[in-house]
Coordinates of C-alpha atoms and ligand atoms in Angstrom, one line a residue:
M1 CA -10.4 67.6 -8.9
K2 CA -10.7 67.2 -5.1
E3 CA -14.6 67.1 -5.6
Q4 CA -14.5 64.4 -8.4
I5 CA -12.0 62.3 -6.1
D6 CA -14.1 62.5 -2.7
S7 CA -16.9 61.9 -5.0
I8 CA -15.1 58.7 -6.5
Q9 CA -14.5 57.4 -3.3
A10 CA -17.8 58.3 -1.3
E11 CA -19.1 56.0 -4.4
A12 CA -17.1 53.0 -3.6
L13 CA -17.1 52.9 0.1
A14 CA -21.4 53.4 -0.8
A15 CA -20.9 49.7 -2.9
I16 CA -17.7 47.8 -1.0
A17 CA -20.5 48.6 2.3
A18 CA -23.4 47.1 0.5
A19 CA -22.2 44.2 -0.9
A20 CA -23.4 40.9 0.8
D21 CA -20.7 38.7 -0.8
E22 CA -17.9 38.3 -2.3
R23 CA -19.3 37.9 -5.9
S24 CA -20.7 41.8 -5.4
L25 CA -17.1 43.0 -3.6
D26 CA -15.1 42.3 -6.6
D27 CA -17.8 43.9 -8.8
A28 CA -17.4 47.2 -6.4
R29 CA -13.9 46.6 -6.3
V30 CA -14.1 46.3 -10.3
A31 CA -16.0 49.5 -10.5
V32 CA -13.5 51.3 -9.0
L33 CA -9.9 49.8 -8.9
G34 CA -10.5 47.4 -12.0
K35 CA -9.3 48.5 -15.4
K36 CA -11.8 51.0 -16.5
G37 CA -12.4 51.5 -13.0
T38 CA -13.7 55.8 -11.8
L39 CA -10.5 55.7 -9.6
T40 CA -8.6 54.5 -12.7
L41 CA -9.8 56.2 -15.1
A42 CA -9.6 59.5 -12.7
A43 CA -5.7 58.8 -12.5
A44 CA -5.6 58.7 -15.5
G45 CA -6.5 62.3 -16.3
I46 CA -3.8 63.2 -14.4
K47 CA -2.2 64.0 -17.2
D48 CA -4.9 67.1 -18.2
V49 CA -3.2 68.4 -14.4
P50 CA -1.2 71.5 -14.5
K51 CA 2.0 70.9 -13.3
E52 CA 1.7 73.0 -10.0
D53 CA -1.2 71.1 -9.0
K54 CA 0.6 67.3 -10.3
A55 CA 1.3 66.6 -7.0
A56 CA -1.0 67.5 -4.2
V57 CA -3.8 65.8 -6.8
G58 CA -1.4 61.9 -7.0
Q59 CA -1.7 62.4 -2.9
L60 CA -5.3 62.4 -3.4
L61 CA -5.3 59.8 -6.0
N62 CA -3.1 57.6 -3.7
A63 CA -5.3 58.6 -0.2
A64 CA -8.4 57.8 -2.4
R65 CA -7.0 54.8 -3.3
T66 CA -5.3 53.5 -0.1
V67 CA -8.5 54.2 2.3
I68 CA -10.9 52.4 -1.1
T69 CA -8.1 49.1 -0.7
G70 CA -8.6 49.2 3.4
A71 CA -12.5 48.8 3.1
L72 CA -12.3 46.2 0.5
E73 CA -10.1 44.4 2.9
E74 CA -12.0 44.8 5.6
K75 CA -15.2 43.9 4.3
Q76 CA -14.1 40.7 2.5
L77 CA -12.9 39.2 6.6
A78 CA -17.3 40.2 7.0
V79 CA -17.5 38.6 4.2
R80 CA -15.7 35.3 4.1
E81 CA -16.3 34.6 8.1
A82 CA -20.2 35.2 7.4
A83 CA -20.2 32.5 4.7
D84 CA -18.0 30.3 7.3
R85 CA -20.5 31.1 9.8
A86 CA -23.3 30.2 7.5
A87 CA -21.7 26.9 6.2
L88 CA -21.3 25.9 9.8
A89 CA -25.0 26.2 10.9
G90 CA -26.6 23.7 12.4
I91 CA -23.2 21.7 13.2
D92 CA -21.8 21.0 16.4
I93 CA -18.2 21.1 15.5
T94 CA -17.0 19.6 19.1
L95 CA -18.5 16.6 17.9
P96 CA -15.8 13.7 17.2
G97 CA -14.7 13.2 14.0
R98 CA -16.0 9.7 12.6
A99 CA -13.4 7.2 12.5
V100 CA -11.6 5.8 8.8
N101 CA -12.1 1.9 9.3
T102 CA -8.5 0.8 7.2
G103 CA -7.7 -2.9 6.8
S104 CA -4.5 -4.7 7.9
L105 CA -2.8 -7.6 6.9
H106 CA -4.0 -10.8 7.8
P107 CA -1.6 -12.7 9.9
L108 CA -0.2 -15.5 7.8
T109 CA 0.0 -12.3 4.9
I110 CA 2.4 -11.0 7.7
L111 CA 4.6 -14.1 8.2
R112 CA 4.1 -15.4 5.1
D113 CA 5.5 -12.1 3.6
Q114 CA 7.9 -12.5 6.6
A115 CA 9.0 -15.8 5.8
I116 CA 9.5 -15.5 2.0
G117 CA 11.6 -12.0 2.7
I118 CA 14.3 -14.0 5.1
L119 CA 14.4 -16.9 2.2
R120 CA 14.7 -14.7 -1.1
R121 CA 17.4 -12.6 1.1
M122 CA 19.5 -16.9 0.8
G123 CA 18.7 -16.7 -2.9
F124 CA 15.8 -19.0 -3.4
A125 CA 13.7 -18.2 -5.9
L126 CA 9.3 -18.4 -5.7
A127 CA 7.7 -21.5 -7.0
E128 CA 3.8 -22.6 -8.2
G129 CA 2.4 -25.6 -8.8
P130 CA -1.2 -26.5 -9.1
E131 CA -3.1 -27.7 -5.9
I132 CA -5.0 -30.3 -8.0
E133 CA -2.0 -32.9 -8.1
D134 CA -1.6 -36.3 -9.8
E135 CA -0.1 -39.3 -7.1
F136 CA 3.1 -39.0 -9.4
H137 CA 4.3 -35.6 -8.0
C138 CA 2.4 -35.8 -4.7
F139 CA 3.7 -39.5 -3.4
D140 CA 5.3 -41.7 -5.9
A141 CA 8.2 -39.3 -7.1
L142 CA 8.4 -38.5 -3.2
N143 CA 9.8 -42.6 -2.2
T144 CA 6.3 -42.7 -0.8
P145 CA 5.1 -46.4 -1.9
A146 CA 0.9 -47.2 -2.7
D147 CA 0.8 -48.5 0.7
H148 CA 2.2 -45.6 2.9
P149 CA -0.7 -44.2 5.4
A150 CA -0.7 -40.4 3.5
R151 CA -2.5 -41.7 0.9
N152 CA -4.8 -43.4 2.0
E153 CA -8.2 -42.2 1.4
K154 CA -9.2 -41.8 5.6
D155 CA -6.2 -39.1 5.0
T156 CA -5.9 -37.5 1.5
F157 CA -9.1 -35.7 -0.8
Y158 CA -9.5 -37.5 -4.0
F159 CA -11.3 -36.9 -7.3
D160 CA -13.2 -39.5 -9.0
S161 CA -10.7 -38.8 -11.6
G162 CA -7.3 -40.5 -9.8
K163 CA -6.6 -36.4 -9.3
L164 CA -6.2 -35.4 -5.4
L165 CA -5.5 -32.3 -3.2
R166 CA -2.0 -31.8 -2.7
T167 CA -1.4 -33.3 0.8
H168 CA 1.8 -31.1 0.7
T169 CA 3.6 -28.5 -1.4
S170 CA 6.6 -30.7 -1.7
S171 CA 5.2 -31.5 -5.5
V172 CA 5.6 -28.2 -6.8
Q173 CA 9.2 -29.3 -5.8
V174 CA 9.2 -32.3 -7.7
R175 CA 7.5 -30.3 -11.0
T176 CA 10.5 -27.9 -10.3
M177 CA 13.2 -30.7 -10.7
E178 CA 11.3 -31.6 -13.8
S179 CA 11.7 -28.0 -15.6
Q180 CA 15.0 -27.3 -14.3
K181 CA 17.9 -27.9 -14.3
P182 CA 20.6 -27.8 -11.1
P183 CA 21.4 -25.6 -9.1
V184 CA 18.0 -25.6 -7.7
R185 CA 16.7 -23.1 -5.4
I186 CA 12.9 -22.6 -4.3
I187 CA 11.0 -22.2 -2.3
A188 CA 7.2 -22.9 -2.8
P189 CA 4.6 -21.2 0.1
G190 CA 1.3 -22.2 -0.7
S191 CA -2.2 -24.3 0.7
A192 CA -2.2 -27.8 1.4
Y193 CA -5.2 -30.2 2.0
R194 CA -5.5 -33.4 4.4
R195 CA -8.9 -34.9 6.1
D196 CA -7.7 -33.9 9.6
E197 CA -10.9 -33.7 12.4
I198 CA -11.0 -30.0 12.8
D199 CA -10.3 -28.5 16.1
A200 CA -7.8 -26.2 17.7
T201 CA -5.0 -27.3 15.7
H202 CA -6.3 -29.1 12.5
L203 CA -7.9 -27.6 9.6
S204 CA -8.6 -29.5 6.4
V205 CA -6.6 -26.7 4.8
F206 CA -3.2 -24.9 5.8
N207 CA -0.4 -22.7 4.6
Q208 CA 2.1 -24.7 3.7
L209 CA 6.0 -23.2 3.0
E210 CA 8.4 -25.9 1.6
G211 CA 12.0 -25.2 -0.1
L212 CA 14.1 -27.1 -2.0
Y213 CA 18.1 -26.8 -2.9
V214 CA 19.8 -29.0 -5.3
A215 CA 23.4 -28.7 -6.6
E216 CA 26.6 -30.6 -6.6
D217 CA 27.7 -30.9 -2.7
V218 CA 24.5 -29.6 -1.0
S219 CA 25.5 -30.8 2.7
L220 CA 23.7 -31.1 6.0
P221 CA 25.7 -28.0 7.4
D222 CA 24.2 -26.3 4.9
L223 CA 20.3 -27.6 5.7
K224 CA 21.2 -26.5 9.8
G225 CA 22.9 -23.5 8.8
T226 CA 20.0 -22.4 6.0
L227 CA 17.3 -23.1 8.7
E228 CA 18.7 -21.8 11.9
Y229 CA 19.0 -18.2 10.5
F230 CA 15.9 -18.7 9.2
F231 CA 14.5 -19.4 12.9
R232 CA 16.2 -16.6 14.0
E233 CA 15.4 -14.1 11.8
L234 CA 12.0 -14.9 12.0
F235 CA 11.4 -15.3 16.0
G236 CA 14.1 -13.6 16.9
T237 CA 18.2 -13.7 16.8
E238 CA 18.2 -15.1 20.2
T239 CA 15.9 -17.7 19.5
E240 CA 17.6 -21.9 20.3
V241 CA 16.7 -24.3 17.3
R242 CA 17.4 -28.2 17.5
F243 CA 17.3 -30.9 15.1
R244 CA 15.4 -33.9 16.6
P245 CA 15.7 -37.6 13.9
H246 CA 12.6 -38.1 12.0
F247 CA 11.5 -40.0 9.5
F248 CA 10.2 -38.7 5.9
P249 CA 10.4 -41.0 3.0
F250 CA 11.5 -38.6 0.7
T251 CA 14.8 -37.2 3.1
E252 CA 17.4 -39.1 4.5
P253 CA 18.5 -38.1 7.3
S254 CA 15.2 -36.8 8.4
F255 CA 15.1 -34.4 10.9
E256 CA 12.0 -32.5 12.7
I257 CA 13.0 -29.0 13.5
D258 CA 12.2 -27.3 17.1
V259 CA 12.4 -24.0 18.4
K260 CA 12.6 -22.7 21.9
L261 CA 9.5 -21.0 23.3
H262 CA 9.5 -18.6 25.9
A263 CA 5.8 -17.6 26.5
K264 CA 5.1 -15.0 29.3
G265 CA 4.2 -16.9 32.2
Q266 CA 5.2 -20.0 31.2
A267 CA 8.7 -22.6 31.6
P268 CA 10.6 -22.6 28.3
R269 CA 9.2 -25.5 26.4
W270 CA 10.9 -27.2 22.8
I271 CA 7.5 -26.5 20.1
E272 CA 7.7 -28.4 16.6
V273 CA 8.8 -26.4 13.6
A274 CA 9.2 -27.6 10.5
G275 CA 10.4 -30.8 8.9
C276 CA 13.7 -31.0 6.9
G277 CA 16.2 -33.6 5.9
M278 CA 18.8 -34.4 2.7
V279 CA 17.3 -35.2 -0.4
D280 CA 16.7 -38.8 -1.0
P281 CA 18.8 -40.5 -3.9
A282 CA 15.5 -42.8 -4.6
V283 CA 13.5 -38.9 -5.0
F284 CA 16.8 -37.9 -7.8
E285 CA 16.4 -41.4 -8.8
A286 CA 12.1 -41.1 -9.7
I287 CA 13.3 -37.3 -11.4
S288 CA 16.0 -38.6 -13.5
K289 CA 13.2 -41.5 -15.0
S290 CA 10.8 -38.9 -15.9
R291 CA 13.2 -36.2 -17.3
K292 CA 14.9 -38.9 -19.3
D293 CA 18.3 -37.5 -18.5
D294 CA 21.2 -37.3 -15.5
A295 CA 21.0 -33.9 -15.0
F296 CA 20.0 -34.8 -10.9
D297 CA 21.8 -38.3 -11.4
P298 CA 22.1 -38.8 -7.8
A299 CA 26.0 -39.6 -8.1
K300 CA 26.4 -35.8 -9.1
V301 CA 24.0 -33.3 -7.4
T302 CA 22.8 -33.7 -4.1
G303 CA 20.1 -31.5 -1.8
F304 CA 18.0 -30.5 1.4
A305 CA 14.6 -29.6 1.4
F306 CA 12.5 -28.4 4.3
G307 CA 8.9 -27.7 5.0
M308 CA 7.0 -25.9 7.7
G309 CA 3.2 -25.1 8.1
L310 CA 2.7 -21.1 8.3
D311 CA -0.6 -21.4 10.6
R312 CA 1.7 -23.2 12.9
L313 CA 3.8 -20.9 13.0
A314 CA 1.7 -17.6 13.4
M315 CA 0.2 -19.6 16.5
I316 CA 3.3 -19.6 18.0
R317 CA 4.4 -16.4 17.5
W318 CA 1.4 -14.6 18.8
G319 CA 0.6 -16.6 20.6
I320 CA -2.9 -17.5 19.1
K321 CA -4.7 -20.8 21.2
D322 CA -7.2 -22.3 17.9
I323 CA -6.0 -22.7 14.5
R324 CA -9.6 -21.4 13.4
L325 CA -9.8 -17.9 14.4
L326 CA -7.2 -17.6 10.9
I327 CA -10.4 -18.7 9.3
E328 CA -13.3 -17.1 10.5
N329 CA -12.6 -13.4 9.4
D330 CA -13.2 -12.0 12.7
A331 CA -12.6 -8.2 12.3
R332 CA -12.6 -8.0 16.4
F333 CA -9.6 -10.7 16.1
L334 CA -8.2 -9.5 13.0
K335 CA -7.9 -6.0 14.2
Q336 CA -5.2 -6.7 16.7
F337 CA -2.8 -7.2 13.6
A338 CA -3.1 -3.5 12.4
Ligands
LIG1 N1 6.5 -32.7 2.8 C1 6.4 -32.4 4.3 C2 5.0 -32.3 5.3 O1 4.3 -32.1 4.6 C3 7.2 -31.2 5.1 C4 8.7 -31.9 4.4 C5 9.3 -31.6 3.6 C6 9.8 -32.9 5.2 C7 10.6 -31.1 2.9 C8 10.9 -32.7 5.0 C9 11.4 -32.4 4.0 O2 4.8 -33.2 6.4

């Protein structure tokens, strides 16, 4: 039996030594240790060995298994290392990796998402409307008479059909009041169009965010509190906010909102960020006429409205000097917001 075990071991070690890759090494392992392997079969033969020799033969078998297993493991490492080395041949693994370009959000998207997030927490729901509007929803319902300069062909893009590119998203407020009863608490972010001369602070399209709250007993303090809170959330809790009397056809009283800007290396200055006011009863009357009911009877409901340009807010927030950077899609500019 001893010779038999010796020769099984010698044969196995020779096969292992000769194996050049993982596959032939595995064949060598199966040939000796597999179910029908030479050592496995020899171990099965122990039942025929005389009782007094069983212990000695068992030891021999175990010793052979240990030697063979050790040789297999050692060779396995060597084979793997050789395979790795071959795979890397000709590749300089000390070269720095190739950077993967990841995209990032556009500054306007970042700002719009933050603004919407703040207003939604205060209970404002998102509302939408068409960008190609009619004069009623853009102007007439908003107490903006036919001779108002905003309606001039020099200021607004008209189509031959008489329709126009909305000059503000206030038209969405009108549409919402036509289709919903009070209380109405909505925000309408979206594009607005004006025939402005294009320069560092004007484009012919800009991104607006307007809001409207109509219910019983909505007051001027509600308007002030809501917008002060909004701008402090957006620009920092220390931000100073002031309301300056102004005129809009669709609100009375009306205000422009300024925040105090503390730019690095500059004296602090007030800068205009939004328009707002209490909805003019004339607007509710136009809505009532269009709805043919008294849900928005100005004797019963009051409301406030506000509107701001997101492009402008982004420029203030990040100190962007030229509005055109926001539409040029120059990666060198956009990367700074990643
Ligand atoms: N619609 C105004 C604009 O586009 C902004 C505004 C909205 C002002 C609501 C007051 C109230 O300039």
